[in-house]
Structure formats: C-alpha cells, structure tokens
Amino acid sequence: MNPGASGEGAGAQLKAAREQQGLDLGVLAAQLKVPVARLEALESGNWSALPDGPYARGLAKAVCRVLQIDAGPLLQAMPGTESNALERVSSGLNQPFREDGAVSTWPKWLGVAIVCTAAVFAALIWWSPIADWQPWRADPQVVVPIGQAVPEGADSRTEVRMAPATSASAPSAALPASTASVVTPVPRPETDQAGGTSSTVSAGASVPAQGPERAAPSDGSLRIVAQQATWLSVIDGRGQSLTSRLVPAGETVLLDPVAPVRLTIGNAPGVRLEWRGQSQDLSAFAQVRVARLELR
C-alpha cells in the first residue's frame, strides 16, 4: 500500500465510523472545537490542508476518542509515522556520549586539600614555642618543681632573710651572727621585694656551720623550713609582699612580718611552718598540696 492509499484509507475509516454512529460532522467539530474544514481534510486524506503531520495525528486521536474506537491501526495507516519513528531512533543513537569522570574527580582533590591544610595547622600549633611557659608563676596551685640544679661556678652563700619589726620591736630586729641559719647553696641571691626594708646577711665562709636550726628568737617571727622545693608568697598586714619566689629544698626562711600575715605555700606537705614559736599544722592541705592561710 502506497502512502496516498494509506492516507485515504485512514480518513475513510474515520468517516465510516462517524457515519455508522450517526454523528454529524458539524457536531463533531463543535465537540473538538476545530473548524469543520479540517475534519473534512482529515476524512478525505488531504494532508496538505492540515498544519503538519503531528497535528493530523493528534486530530485523528481526538476523533477516535469521541467515536470510542482504537486509534492504533489508523495512526499506523497515516503517512509519516514510520519515518518519524526512525528519525527519533537515529537521533538518539547519534547523541554524543558524555564522559563524567573528570567532573567527579575534583571533590576528591578538595577533600585532600582540606585534610592537608588541617594537618599543617595542627603541626604549627604543636610546635609553637612553649619553653617559657611556667605554670607555677601563672597559678601558685600548680605542683612546684621538686629540685633546682646549681650551675657550676656559682657562689655558695648562707642567706637569712629578716623583715623589719615595728617601732616597738625595733631593738629585736637585728639578728646576731650566732643565730644565723646555714642553708643550702642557691644559684643567686634573691632581691627582697619589700621595698628594700629587709636585710640580707651573707655569712660566707667565715660563718661556721651551726647545729640544728633553732626556733625564732622573738615573738611575731615567722619561720618556714622547706623540706622540699616549694613556691612561697608572704604578704604582711600592711599589704607589702615580703617574698614571692621558689624556695629550694633545705632552705629556711625567717621573717618578722606585721600581722595578719597571708601565706601561699605551693607544696604544703614538704614545708614546716612556725608562727610566734608555735608549729602550724598543714596536714589539712596534704591532698590539695597548695596551702592558703592567714596568721594573726
């Protein structure tokens, strides 16, 4: 069957089905809301009077729905159906194949870059200089270093610290050389922070070593024996800082401050404390190690 015969057969089948149901052509055109001339062209197979092939096939489907008949055989008999189908298949096969491998690789490089950046920042933070950080200076409650080495060639001195007494006890401020306590060598003498009011007695080699340390000779005196290295801070009743330093193991600090006296001892279990000739119990600070107390 040639295309012209196929087209005339499709239109003739639509016309025969309409007339069989007794449906007038004008009524069908009104239902489909199309001009009567286009339905006449469809039934007569005059495809040139129709806008294009897809319009003709769509109009044929609409007529089949109204007549309640199968549109498949009619559409197959209409011209242009097979050629259009082949064109769609060939166009689909001729589409270029898209490679997506290059697009999917850049997120992997992004992840690697993020990991490398994080590793560099972590290394910078880890290797930052922390040698000068001294926790016992920032917070006296941190555990104090136990020992302190004496550099070679350092002078050994016997150091006894005395704070000035009040005007009433001025005669007792001077400490006889015989009562000076012998302490362990230290790297260098510490400058007293009480505004130059405390005195440092350097016994040197001329002072003979004494026996066991004796108690403070006068009332109001403070005696601190460092059995272990400890941080020590003493503030008298006038708000003056008499000492604030690291005391090495074996050193004895003698002060005659104005009451009340505020003390901060960084290693309380390693210190023996006497106030006005009476020994002070520091066992309550054994667990926390840092003792903060006030003597009156």
Coordinates of C-alpha atoms in Angstrom, one line a residue:
M1 CA 0.0 0.0 0.0
N2 CA 1.4 3.4 -1.0
P3 CA 1.3 6.4 1.3
G4 CA -1.5 8.0 -0.6
A5 CA -3.7 4.9 -0.4
S6 CA -2.8 4.5 3.3
G7 CA -3.8 8.1 4.0
E8 CA -7.1 7.8 2.1
G9 CA -7.8 4.6 3.9
A10 CA -7.3 6.1 7.3
G11 CA -9.5 9.1 6.6
A12 CA -12.2 6.8 5.0
Q13 CA -12.2 4.6 8.1
L14 CA -12.8 7.7 10.3
K15 CA -15.6 8.9 8.1
A16 CA -17.2 5.4 8.0
A17 CA -17.1 5.1 11.8
R18 CA -18.6 8.6 12.3
E19 CA -21.5 7.9 9.8
Q20 CA -22.1 4.5 11.4
Q21 CA -22.7 6.2 14.8
G22 CA -24.9 8.8 13.1
L23 CA -22.8 11.7 14.3
D24 CA -22.9 14.9 12.1
L25 CA -19.6 16.4 11.0
G26 CA -20.5 19.8 12.4
V27 CA -21.5 18.4 15.8
L28 CA -18.1 16.5 16.0
A29 CA -16.3 19.8 15.0
A30 CA -18.1 21.6 17.8
Q31 CA -17.1 18.9 20.4
L32 CA -13.5 19.1 19.3
K33 CA -13.5 22.8 18.9
V34 CA -11.9 22.7 15.5
P35 CA -13.0 24.0 12.1
V36 CA -15.2 21.7 10.0
A37 CA -12.8 22.2 7.1
R38 CA -10.0 20.4 8.9
L39 CA -12.2 17.4 9.8
E40 CA -13.2 17.2 6.1
A41 CA -9.5 17.3 5.1
L42 CA -8.7 14.6 7.6
E43 CA -11.5 12.3 6.3
S44 CA -10.6 12.9 2.7
G45 CA -6.9 12.4 3.3
N46 CA -5.9 15.9 2.2
W47 CA -2.9 16.2 4.5
S48 CA -1.6 19.3 2.8
A49 CA -4.7 21.2 4.1
L50 CA -3.6 20.4 7.7
P51 CA -0.8 22.3 9.5
D52 CA 1.6 19.3 9.8
G53 CA 1.8 15.6 10.4
P54 CA 1.8 15.7 14.3
Y55 CA -1.3 17.9 14.2
A56 CA -3.0 15.4 11.8
R57 CA -2.2 12.5 14.1
G58 CA -3.4 14.4 17.2
L59 CA -6.6 15.3 15.5
A60 CA -7.1 11.7 14.4
K61 CA -6.6 10.5 18.1
A62 CA -9.2 13.1 19.3
V63 CA -11.7 11.8 16.8
C64 CA -11.1 8.2 17.8
R65 CA -11.7 9.1 21.5
V66 CA -15.1 10.7 20.6
L67 CA -16.0 7.7 18.4
Q68 CA -14.6 5.3 21.0
I69 CA -12.6 3.3 18.5
D70 CA -8.9 2.1 18.6
A71 CA -6.6 4.8 17.2
G72 CA -3.6 2.5 16.7
P73 CA -4.4 1.0 13.3
L74 CA -5.4 4.4 12.0
L75 CA -2.2 6.1 13.1
Q76 CA -0.1 3.3 11.5
A77 CA -2.0 3.9 8.2
M78 CA -1.4 7.6 8.3
P79 CA 1.7 8.9 6.3
G80 CA 4.9 9.9 8.1
T81 CA 4.5 7.7 11.1
E82 CA 7.3 5.2 10.3
S83 CA 9.8 7.8 9.0
N84 CA 9.3 9.9 12.2
A85 CA 9.9 6.9 14.4
L86 CA 13.1 6.1 12.5
E87 CA 14.2 9.7 12.8
R88 CA 13.8 9.6 16.6
V89 CA 15.8 6.4 16.9
S90 CA 18.6 7.6 14.7
S91 CA 18.8 11.0 16.5
G92 CA 19.0 9.1 19.9
L93 CA 21.8 6.9 18.7
N94 CA 23.8 9.9 17.3
Q95 CA 23.8 11.7 20.6
P96 CA 27.4 12.2 21.9
F97 CA 28.5 10.1 24.9
R98 CA 29.4 12.4 27.8
E99 CA 32.3 11.5 30.0
D100 CA 31.6 12.4 33.7
G101 CA 34.9 11.1 35.1
A102 CA 36.6 14.5 35.1
V103 CA 33.7 16.1 36.9
S104 CA 33.7 13.6 39.7
T105 CA 37.4 13.9 40.5
W106 CA 37.6 17.5 41.8
P107 CA 35.7 16.8 45.1
K108 CA 38.3 14.2 45.9
W109 CA 41.1 16.8 45.4
L110 CA 39.1 19.2 47.5
G111 CA 38.9 16.7 50.4
V112 CA 42.7 16.0 50.1
A113 CA 43.4 19.8 50.2
I114 CA 41.2 20.2 53.4
V115 CA 43.0 17.3 55.1
C116 CA 46.5 18.7 54.3
T117 CA 45.5 22.2 55.5
A118 CA 44.2 20.8 58.8
A119 CA 47.5 18.8 59.2
V120 CA 49.6 21.9 58.6
F121 CA 47.7 24.0 61.2
A122 CA 47.9 21.1 63.8
A123 CA 51.7 21.0 63.2
L124 CA 52.1 24.7 63.7
I125 CA 50.1 24.6 66.9
W126 CA 52.0 21.6 68.2
W127 CA 55.5 23.0 67.5
S128 CA 54.7 26.5 68.8
P129 CA 57.3 27.6 71.4
I130 CA 56.2 26.7 74.9
A131 CA 59.6 26.6 76.7
D132 CA 59.0 29.9 78.5
W133 CA 55.6 28.8 80.0
Q134 CA 55.9 28.3 83.7
P135 CA 52.7 27.1 85.3
W136 CA 53.9 27.8 88.8
R137 CA 54.1 31.5 88.0
A138 CA 50.7 31.7 86.4
D139 CA 48.9 29.8 89.2
P140 CA 50.6 29.0 92.5
Q141 CA 48.3 26.0 92.9
V142 CA 50.2 24.1 90.2
V143 CA 52.7 21.5 91.5
V144 CA 56.1 23.1 92.1
P145 CA 59.3 21.5 90.7
I146 CA 61.0 19.3 93.2
G147 CA 64.6 20.2 92.6
Q148 CA 66.7 23.0 91.2
A149 CA 70.2 22.5 89.9
V150 CA 73.0 24.8 90.9
P151 CA 75.1 25.9 87.9
E152 CA 78.9 25.3 88.0
G153 CA 80.9 28.1 89.4
A154 CA 78.0 29.7 91.3
D155 CA 79.0 31.2 94.7
S156 CA 77.7 29.4 97.7
R157 CA 76.1 31.8 100.3
T158 CA 74.3 31.5 103.5
E159 CA 71.2 33.5 103.2
V160 CA 69.0 34.6 106.1
R161 CA 66.0 36.9 105.4
M162 CA 64.7 39.3 108.1
A163 CA 61.9 41.7 107.8
P164 CA 62.0 45.0 109.8
A165 CA 60.0 45.0 113.0
T166 CA 57.6 47.8 114.1
S167 CA 58.8 50.7 116.1
A168 CA 58.0 48.9 119.4
S169 CA 60.1 45.9 118.5
A170 CA 62.9 47.7 116.6
P171 CA 65.7 46.6 119.1
S172 CA 64.9 42.9 118.3
A173 CA 65.2 43.3 114.5
A174 CA 69.0 42.7 114.5
L175 CA 69.8 39.1 114.3
P176 CA 73.1 38.0 115.9
A177 CA 75.6 36.2 113.7
S178 CA 75.5 33.2 116.0
T179 CA 71.7 32.6 115.3
A180 CA 72.1 32.8 111.5
S181 CA 70.9 29.5 110.0
V182 CA 73.0 27.7 107.4
V183 CA 71.1 26.9 104.2
T184 CA 71.8 25.1 101.0
P185 CA 73.6 26.8 98.1
V186 CA 71.4 28.8 95.7
P187 CA 72.1 30.0 92.2
R188 CA 72.0 33.7 93.0
P189 CA 70.7 35.8 95.9
E190 CA 67.1 36.9 95.6
T191 CA 66.4 40.7 96.0
D192 CA 63.7 41.2 98.6
Q193 CA 60.5 42.8 97.3
A194 CA 59.6 44.7 100.4
G195 CA 60.9 48.0 99.0
G196 CA 64.4 47.5 100.4
T197 CA 63.3 47.2 104.0
S198 CA 64.5 43.6 104.6
S199 CA 68.1 42.8 105.2
T200 CA 70.2 40.0 103.7
V201 CA 73.1 38.6 105.8
S202 CA 75.8 36.8 103.8
A203 CA 77.7 34.6 106.2
G204 CA 80.2 33.3 103.6
A205 CA 83.0 31.1 104.6
S206 CA 83.7 33.0 107.8
V207 CA 80.4 31.8 109.5
P208 CA 80.8 28.3 110.9
A209 CA 78.1 25.8 110.3
Q210 CA 75.7 25.7 113.2
G211 CA 73.9 22.7 114.6
P212 CA 70.2 22.0 114.2
E213 CA 68.1 25.1 113.4
R214 CA 66.6 26.8 116.5
A215 CA 63.2 28.4 116.8
A216 CA 62.7 32.1 116.1
P217 CA 64.1 34.2 119.0
S218 CA 61.3 36.7 119.3
D219 CA 57.5 36.9 119.3
G220 CA 55.9 37.7 116.0
S221 CA 58.5 35.9 113.9
L222 CA 57.7 33.5 111.1
R223 CA 59.9 30.5 110.4
I224 CA 59.4 28.4 107.2
V225 CA 61.6 25.3 106.6
A226 CA 61.4 24.0 103.1
Q227 CA 62.0 20.2 103.4
Q228 CA 61.1 20.0 99.7
A229 CA 61.1 22.7 96.9
T230 CA 58.1 24.9 97.2
W231 CA 56.6 28.1 96.0
L232 CA 56.3 30.7 98.8
S233 CA 54.4 34.0 98.9
V234 CA 54.2 36.1 102.1
I235 CA 52.2 39.4 102.4
D236 CA 52.2 41.2 105.7
G237 CA 49.4 43.2 107.3
R238 CA 50.4 46.4 105.5
G239 CA 49.9 44.7 102.2
Q240 CA 53.6 44.5 101.4
S241 CA 54.9 41.4 99.6
L242 CA 57.8 40.2 101.8
T243 CA 58.7 37.3 99.4
S244 CA 57.3 35.7 96.4
R245 CA 59.6 33.0 94.9
L246 CA 60.6 29.4 94.6
V247 CA 62.3 28.2 97.7
P248 CA 64.6 25.2 97.1
A249 CA 64.7 22.1 99.3
G250 CA 66.6 22.6 102.6
E251 CA 66.3 26.4 102.8
T252 CA 64.9 28.1 105.8
V253 CA 63.1 31.5 105.5
L254 CA 62.9 33.7 108.6
L255 CA 60.6 36.8 108.6
D256 CA 59.2 39.1 111.2
P257 CA 56.1 40.4 109.4
V258 CA 53.3 42.6 110.7
A259 CA 50.2 40.6 111.5
P260 CA 47.9 39.5 109.9
V261 CA 50.1 37.6 107.5
R262 CA 48.8 35.9 104.3
L263 CA 50.8 32.9 103.1
T264 CA 50.6 30.9 99.9
I265 CA 52.6 27.6 100.0
G266 CA 52.7 25.6 96.8
N267 CA 53.9 22.4 98.4
A268 CA 52.4 22.2 101.8
P269 CA 53.3 18.6 102.7
G270 CA 57.0 19.5 102.1
V271 CA 57.1 22.5 104.4
R272 CA 57.4 23.0 108.2
L273 CA 55.8 26.2 109.4
E274 CA 56.2 28.0 112.8
W275 CA 54.4 31.2 113.8
R276 CA 55.4 33.0 117.0
G277 CA 57.2 29.9 118.3
Q278 CA 54.3 27.6 117.7
S279 CA 54.3 24.9 115.0
Q280 CA 51.4 25.2 112.5
D281 CA 49.6 22.1 111.3
L282 CA 49.5 21.8 107.5
S283 CA 48.1 18.3 107.3
A284 CA 44.7 19.6 106.1
F285 CA 46.4 20.7 102.8
A286 CA 48.0 17.3 102.1
Q287 CA 45.6 16.4 99.3
V288 CA 45.4 19.7 97.6
R289 CA 49.1 20.5 98.3
V290 CA 48.5 24.2 97.9
A291 CA 48.0 26.0 101.3
R292 CA 46.4 29.4 101.5
L293 CA 46.2 30.6 105.1
E294 CA 46.2 33.8 107.3
L295 CA 48.2 34.1 110.5
R296 CA 47.1 36.6 113.2

